[in-house]
Coordinates of N, CA and C in Angstrom, one line a residue:
M1 N 32.2 46.6 -30.8 CA 32.6 47.6 -29.8 C 34.2 47.5 -29.7
L2 N 34.8 48.6 -29.8 CA 36.3 48.6 -29.6 C 36.7 48.7 -28.2
H3 N 37.3 47.7 -27.7 CA 37.8 47.7 -26.3 C 39.2 48.2 -26.3
S4 N 39.5 49.0 -25.2 CA 40.9 49.5 -25.1 C 41.8 48.3 -24.7
P5 N 43.1 48.5 -24.9 CA 44.1 47.5 -24.5 C 43.9 47.1 -23.0
E6 N 43.7 48.2 -22.2 CA 43.6 47.9 -20.7 C 42.4 47.0 -20.4
T7 N 41.3 47.2 -21.1 CA 40.1 46.4 -21.0 C 40.3 45.0 -21.5
Q8 N 41.1 44.9 -22.6 CA 41.4 43.6 -23.2 C 42.2 42.7 -22.2
I9 N 43.0 43.3 -21.4 CA 43.8 42.6 -20.4 C 42.8 41.9 -19.4
V10 N 41.9 42.7 -18.9 CA 40.9 42.2 -17.9 C 40.1 41.1 -18.6
R11 N 39.6 41.3 -19.8 CA 38.9 40.3 -20.5 C 39.6 39.0 -20.7
F12 N 40.9 39.1 -21.0 CA 41.8 38.0 -21.3 C 41.8 37.0 -20.0
F13 N 42.0 37.6 -18.8 CA 42.1 36.8 -17.6 C 40.7 36.3 -17.2
H14 N 39.7 37.1 -17.5 CA 38.3 36.6 -17.2 C 38.0 35.4 -18.0
F15 N 38.3 35.4 -19.3 CA 38.1 34.3 -20.2 C 39.0 33.1 -19.8
L16 N 40.2 33.3 -19.3 CA 41.1 32.2 -18.9 C 40.4 31.5 -17.7
D17 N 40.0 32.3 -16.7 CA 39.3 31.7 -15.5 C 38.1 31.0 -15.8
A18 N 37.3 31.5 -16.8 CA 36.0 30.8 -17.1 C 36.2 29.7 -18.1
R19 N 37.5 29.4 -18.5 CA 37.8 28.4 -19.5 C 37.1 28.7 -20.8
R20 N 37.0 29.9 -21.2 CA 36.4 30.3 -22.5 C 37.6 30.5 -23.4
Y21 N 38.2 29.4 -23.8 CA 39.4 29.5 -24.5 C 39.3 30.1 -25.9
E22 N 38.2 29.8 -26.6 CA 38.0 30.4 -28.0 C 38.0 32.0 -27.9
A23 N 37.2 32.5 -26.9 CA 37.2 33.9 -26.7 C 38.5 34.5 -26.3
L24 N 39.3 33.8 -25.5 CA 40.6 34.2 -25.1 C 41.5 34.2 -26.3
L25 N 41.5 33.2 -27.1 CA 42.4 33.1 -28.3 C 42.0 34.2 -29.3
D26 N 40.7 34.6 -29.3 CA 40.3 35.6 -30.3 C 40.9 37.0 -29.9
L27 N 41.4 37.1 -28.7 CA 42.0 38.4 -28.3 C 43.5 38.4 -28.7
M28 N 44.0 37.3 -29.3 CA 45.4 37.2 -29.7 C 45.5 37.3 -31.2
T29 N 46.6 37.8 -31.7 CA 46.9 37.6 -33.1 C 47.2 36.2 -33.4
P30 N 47.0 35.7 -34.7 CA 47.2 34.3 -35.0 C 48.7 33.8 -34.6
D31 N 49.6 34.7 -34.7 CA 51.0 34.4 -34.5 C 51.5 34.9 -33.1
A32 N 50.6 35.1 -32.2 CA 51.0 35.7 -30.9 C 52.0 34.9 -30.1
Y33 N 52.9 35.6 -29.4 CA 53.9 34.9 -28.5 C 53.4 35.1 -27.1
W34 N 53.3 34.0 -26.3 CA 52.8 34.0 -25.0 C 53.8 33.2 -24.1
L35 N 54.4 33.9 -23.1 CA 55.2 33.3 -22.2 C 54.4 33.1 -20.9
R36 N 54.1 31.8 -20.6 CA 53.2 31.5 -19.5 C 53.9 30.3 -18.7
Q37 N 54.0 30.5 -17.4 CA 54.7 29.5 -16.6 C 56.1 29.1 -17.1
N38 N 56.8 30.1 -17.6 CA 58.2 30.0 -18.1 C 58.2 29.1 -19.4
Q39 N 57.1 28.9 -20.0 CA 57.0 28.1 -21.3 C 56.5 29.1 -22.4
P40 N 57.3 29.2 -23.5 CA 56.9 30.0 -24.6 C 55.9 29.3 -25.5
H41 N 54.9 30.0 -25.9 CA 53.9 29.4 -26.8 C 53.9 30.4 -28.0
H42 N 53.9 29.8 -29.2 CA 53.9 30.6 -30.4 C 52.6 30.3 -31.2
G43 N 51.8 31.2 -31.3 CA 50.5 31.1 -32.1 C 49.4 30.5 -31.3
R44 N 48.2 30.6 -31.8 CA 47.0 30.2 -31.1 C 47.0 28.7 -30.9
A45 N 47.5 27.9 -31.9 CA 47.4 26.4 -31.7 C 48.1 26.0 -30.5
Q46 N 49.4 26.5 -30.3 CA 50.2 26.1 -29.1 C 49.5 26.5 -27.8
A47 N 49.0 27.8 -27.9 CA 48.3 28.3 -26.7 C 47.1 27.4 -26.3
L48 N 46.3 27.0 -27.3 CA 45.1 26.2 -27.1 C 45.5 24.8 -26.6
A49 N 46.6 24.2 -27.1 CA 47.0 22.9 -26.6 C 47.3 23.0 -25.1
T50 N 48.1 24.0 -24.7 CA 48.4 24.1 -23.3 C 47.2 24.4 -22.4
L51 N 46.3 25.2 -22.9 CA 45.1 25.5 -22.1 C 44.2 24.2 -22.0
Q52 N 44.1 23.5 -23.0 CA 43.2 22.3 -23.0 C 43.9 21.2 -22.1
S53 N 45.2 21.3 -21.8 CA 45.8 20.3 -20.9 C 45.6 20.6 -19.4
R54 N 45.0 21.7 -19.1 CA 44.7 22.1 -17.7 C 43.8 21.1 -17.1
H55 N 44.1 20.7 -15.9 CA 43.3 19.7 -15.1 C 41.9 20.3 -14.9
P56 N 40.8 19.5 -15.2 CA 39.5 20.0 -15.1 C 39.1 20.4 -13.7
G57 N 39.7 19.8 -12.7 CA 39.4 20.1 -11.3 C 40.2 21.3 -10.7
M58 N 41.1 21.9 -11.5 CA 41.8 23.0 -11.0 C 41.0 24.3 -11.2
R59 N 40.8 25.0 -10.1 CA 40.0 26.3 -10.2 C 41.1 27.4 -9.9
V60 N 41.1 28.3 -10.9 CA 42.1 29.4 -10.7 C 41.3 30.7 -11.0
R61 N 41.6 31.7 -10.2 CA 41.0 33.1 -10.4 C 42.2 34.0 -10.4
H62 N 42.2 34.9 -11.4 CA 43.2 35.9 -11.5 C 42.7 37.3 -11.2
A63 N 43.3 38.0 -10.2 CA 42.9 39.4 -9.9 C 43.9 40.3 -10.6
V64 N 43.4 41.1 -11.5 CA 44.2 42.0 -12.3 C 44.2 43.4 -11.6
S65 N 45.4 44.0 -11.5 CA 45.4 45.3 -10.9 C 46.6 46.1 -11.4
N66 N 46.6 47.4 -11.1 CA 47.7 48.3 -11.5 C 48.0 48.2 -13.0
V67 N 47.0 48.4 -13.8 CA 47.1 48.3 -15.2 C 47.5 49.7 -15.7
V68 N 48.7 49.7 -16.4 CA 49.2 51.0 -17.0 C 49.6 50.8 -18.4
R69 N 49.4 51.8 -19.2 CA 49.9 51.8 -20.6 C 51.1 52.7 -20.5
D70 N 52.2 52.2 -21.1 CA 53.5 52.9 -21.0 C 54.4 52.6 -22.2
E71 N 55.6 53.1 -22.1 CA 56.6 52.7 -23.1 C 57.0 51.3 -22.8
P72 N 57.7 50.7 -23.8 CA 58.1 49.3 -23.6 C 59.0 49.2 -22.4
D73 N 58.7 48.3 -21.5 CA 59.5 48.0 -20.3 C 60.8 47.4 -20.7
P74 N 61.9 47.7 -20.0 CA 63.2 47.1 -20.3 C 63.2 45.6 -20.4
V75 N 62.2 44.9 -19.7 CA 62.1 43.5 -19.7 C 62.0 42.9 -21.2
W76 N 61.5 43.7 -22.1 CA 61.3 43.2 -23.5 C 62.6 42.9 -24.1
R77 N 63.7 43.6 -23.7 CA 65.0 43.4 -24.3 C 65.4 41.9 -24.1
D78 N 65.0 41.3 -23.0 CA 65.4 39.9 -22.6 C 64.5 38.9 -23.4
H79 N 63.5 39.4 -24.1 CA 62.5 38.5 -24.8 C 62.3 39.0 -26.2
A80 N 63.4 39.0 -26.9 CA 63.4 39.5 -28.3 C 62.4 38.8 -29.2
Q81 N 62.2 37.5 -28.9 CA 61.3 36.7 -29.8 C 59.8 37.3 -29.6
A82 N 59.6 37.9 -28.5 CA 58.2 38.5 -28.2 C 58.0 39.7 -29.0
M83 N 59.1 40.3 -29.6 CA 58.9 41.6 -30.3 C 58.8 41.3 -31.8
A84 N 59.0 40.1 -32.3 CA 58.9 39.7 -33.7 C 57.6 39.0 -34.0
P85 N 57.0 39.1 -35.1 CA 57.4 40.1 -36.2 C 56.9 41.5 -35.9
R86 N 57.7 42.4 -36.3 CA 57.4 43.8 -35.9 C 57.9 44.7 -37.1
S87 N 57.1 45.0 -38.0 CA 57.5 45.8 -39.1 C 57.5 47.3 -38.7
A88 N 58.1 48.1 -39.5 CA 58.2 49.5 -39.2 C 56.8 50.2 -39.1
S89 N 56.0 49.7 -40.0 CA 54.6 50.3 -40.1 C 53.8 49.8 -38.8
A90 N 54.0 48.6 -38.4 CA 53.3 48.1 -37.3 C 53.7 48.6 -36.0
A91 N 55.0 49.0 -35.9 CA 55.6 49.6 -34.7 C 54.8 50.8 -34.2
A92 N 54.4 51.6 -35.1 CA 53.6 52.8 -34.8 C 52.3 52.5 -34.1
E93 N 51.8 51.3 -34.3 CA 50.5 50.8 -33.8 C 50.7 50.0 -32.5
D94 N 51.9 49.8 -32.1 CA 52.1 49.0 -30.8 C 51.7 49.8 -29.6
V95 N 51.1 49.1 -28.7 CA 50.8 49.7 -27.4 C 51.2 48.7 -26.4
F96 N 51.9 49.2 -25.3 CA 52.5 48.3 -24.3 C 51.7 48.6 -23.0
V97 N 51.2 47.5 -22.4 CA 50.5 47.6 -21.1 C 51.2 46.6 -20.1
S98 N 51.3 47.1 -18.9 CA 51.8 46.2 -17.8 C 50.8 46.2 -16.7
N99 N 50.7 45.1 -16.0 CA 49.8 45.0 -14.9 C 50.3 43.9 -13.9
Y100 N 49.7 44.0 -12.7 CA 50.0 43.0 -11.7 C 48.9 42.0 -11.8
L101 N 49.3 40.8 -11.4 CA 48.4 39.6 -11.5 C 48.5 38.8 -10.2
T102 N 47.5 38.6 -9.4 CA 47.5 37.7 -8.3 C 46.6 36.6 -8.6
A103 N 47.2 35.4 -8.5 CA 46.4 34.2 -8.8 C 46.1 33.4 -7.5
Y104 N 44.8 32.9 -7.5 CA 44.3 32.1 -6.4 C 44.0 30.7 -7.1
R105 N 44.4 29.7 -6.4 CA 44.2 28.3 -7.0 C 43.6 27.4 -5.9
F106 N 42.7 26.5 -6.4 CA 42.1 25.5 -5.6 C 42.0 24.3 -6.5
D107 N 42.6 23.2 -6.0 CA 42.5 21.9 -6.7 C 41.3 21.1 -6.2
D108 N 40.4 20.9 -7.0 CA 39.1 20.4 -6.7 C 38.8 19.0 -7.3
P109 N 39.2 17.9 -6.6 CA 38.9 16.6 -7.2 C 37.4 16.2 -7.2
G110 N 36.6 16.9 -6.3 CA 35.2 16.5 -6.2 C 34.2 17.5 -6.8
H111 N 34.7 18.5 -7.5 CA 33.8 19.4 -8.2 C 32.9 20.1 -7.2
Q112 N 33.5 20.6 -6.1 CA 32.7 21.4 -5.1 C 32.2 22.7 -5.6
P113 N 31.0 23.1 -5.2 CA 30.6 24.5 -5.5 C 31.3 25.5 -4.7
P114 N 31.5 26.7 -5.2 CA 32.1 27.8 -4.5 C 31.3 28.2 -3.3
P115 N 31.8 28.8 -2.2 CA 33.2 29.3 -2.1 C 34.2 28.1 -1.8
W116 N 35.4 28.3 -2.4 CA 36.4 27.3 -2.1 C 37.4 27.9 -1.1
R117 N 37.9 27.0 -0.2 CA 38.8 27.5 0.9 C 40.2 27.4 0.4
V118 N 40.9 28.5 0.5 CA 42.4 28.5 0.1 C 43.1 29.2 1.2
R119 N 44.4 28.9 1.4 CA 45.2 29.5 2.5 C 45.5 31.0 2.1
G120 N 45.6 31.3 0.9 CA 46.0 32.6 0.4 C 46.3 32.6 -1.1
P121 N 46.9 33.6 -1.6 CA 47.3 33.7 -3.0 C 48.2 32.5 -3.4
H122 N 48.2 32.2 -4.6 CA 49.1 31.1 -5.1 C 50.3 31.8 -5.7
K123 N 50.2 32.9 -6.5 CA 51.3 33.5 -7.1 C 51.0 34.9 -7.5
F124 N 52.1 35.7 -7.5 CA 52.0 37.1 -7.9 C 52.9 37.3 -9.0
S125 N 52.4 37.9 -10.1 CA 53.2 38.1 -11.3 C 53.1 39.5 -11.8
V126 N 54.0 39.9 -12.6 CA 53.9 41.1 -13.4 C 53.8 40.7 -14.9
V127 N 52.8 41.2 -15.5 CA 52.4 40.8 -16.9 C 52.7 42.0 -17.8
H128 N 53.4 41.8 -18.8 CA 53.8 42.8 -19.9 C 53.1 42.3 -21.2
T129 N 52.3 43.2 -21.8 CA 51.6 42.8 -23.0 C 51.8 43.8 -24.1
R130 N 52.1 43.3 -25.3 CA 52.2 44.2 -26.4 C 51.0 44.0 -27.3
F131 N 50.3 45.1 -27.6 CA 49.1 45.0 -28.4 C 49.4 45.6 -29.7
V132 N 48.7 45.2 -30.8 CA 48.7 45.8 -32.1 C 47.3 46.0 -32.5
M133 N 47.0 47.0 -33.3 CA 45.7 47.2 -33.9 C 45.7 46.4 -35.2
Q134 N 44.7 45.4 -35.2 CA 44.6 44.5 -36.3 C 43.1 44.2 -36.5
D135 N 42.7 44.3 -37.7 CA 41.3 44.1 -38.1 C 40.4 45.0 -37.3
G136 N 40.8 46.2 -37.0 CA 40.0 47.2 -36.3 C 39.9 47.0 -34.8
R137 N 40.7 46.2 -34.2 CA 40.6 46.0 -32.8 C 42.0 45.7 -32.2
W138 N 42.1 46.0 -30.9 CA 43.4 45.7 -30.2 C 43.5 44.2 -30.0
Q139 N 44.6 43.7 -30.4 CA 44.9 42.3 -30.2 C 46.3 42.1 -29.5
I140 N 46.4 41.0 -28.8 CA 47.6 40.7 -28.1 C 48.6 40.1 -29.1
A141 N 49.7 40.8 -29.3 CA 50.8 40.2 -30.2 C 51.8 39.5 -29.4
A142 N 52.0 39.9 -28.1 CA 52.9 39.2 -27.2 C 52.5 39.5 -25.8
Q143 N 52.8 38.4 -24.9 CA 52.5 38.6 -23.5 C 53.5 37.8 -22.7
L144 N 54.1 38.5 -21.7 CA 55.1 37.9 -20.8 C 54.5 37.9 -19.4
M145 N 54.2 36.7 -18.9 CA 53.7 36.5 -17.5 C 54.9 36.1 -16.7
L146 N 55.4 37.1 -15.9 CA 56.7 36.9 -15.1 C 56.4 36.8 -13.6
P147 N 56.5 35.6 -13.0 CA 56.2 35.5 -11.6 C 57.3 36.3 -10.8
E148 N 56.8 36.9 -9.7 CA 57.7 37.6 -8.8 C 57.6 37.0 -7.4
F149 N 56.5 36.5 -7.0 CA 56.3 35.8 -5.7 C 55.5 34.5 -5.9
V150 N 56.0 33.5 -5.3 CA 55.2 32.2 -5.2 C 55.0 32.0 -3.7
F151 N 53.7 31.9 -3.3 CA 53.4 31.8 -1.9 C 53.4 30.4 -1.4
E152 N 53.8 30.2 -0.2 CA 53.8 28.9 0.4 C 52.4 28.4 0.7
E153 N 52.1 27.2 0.5 CA 50.8 26.7 0.7 C 50.7 25.8 1.9

């Protein structure tokens, strides 16, 4: 089934929350650039290493909203490394999607079952994602997760 880039965004964060890292990485090109928590990750191996370092008791849920497909946002100019590699033929296949992302976090040392009590959101970010059509499906070539609000706990 061919999923749209907008659907791929929702799937990406669903897999992240469920710790389904192989499924998440399968949504990315092998050389994808991922800016997460102000740390750049190049390729699936770096992304997997950072994901596997997440504390097992940390529960995070991401609420994705305001998903729009648009021209490249000016923010991409500040992140040139996220645009490479980008050949002239591949550029015609690029699709840019932006969305809002609200994260909720619960640190669970005792592996409590849900529902978990939290004071409110943890962080609000704007996410910019560049997709390319590769192997007959939309894959993430680059993603910038840019926090705009960090809530007091």
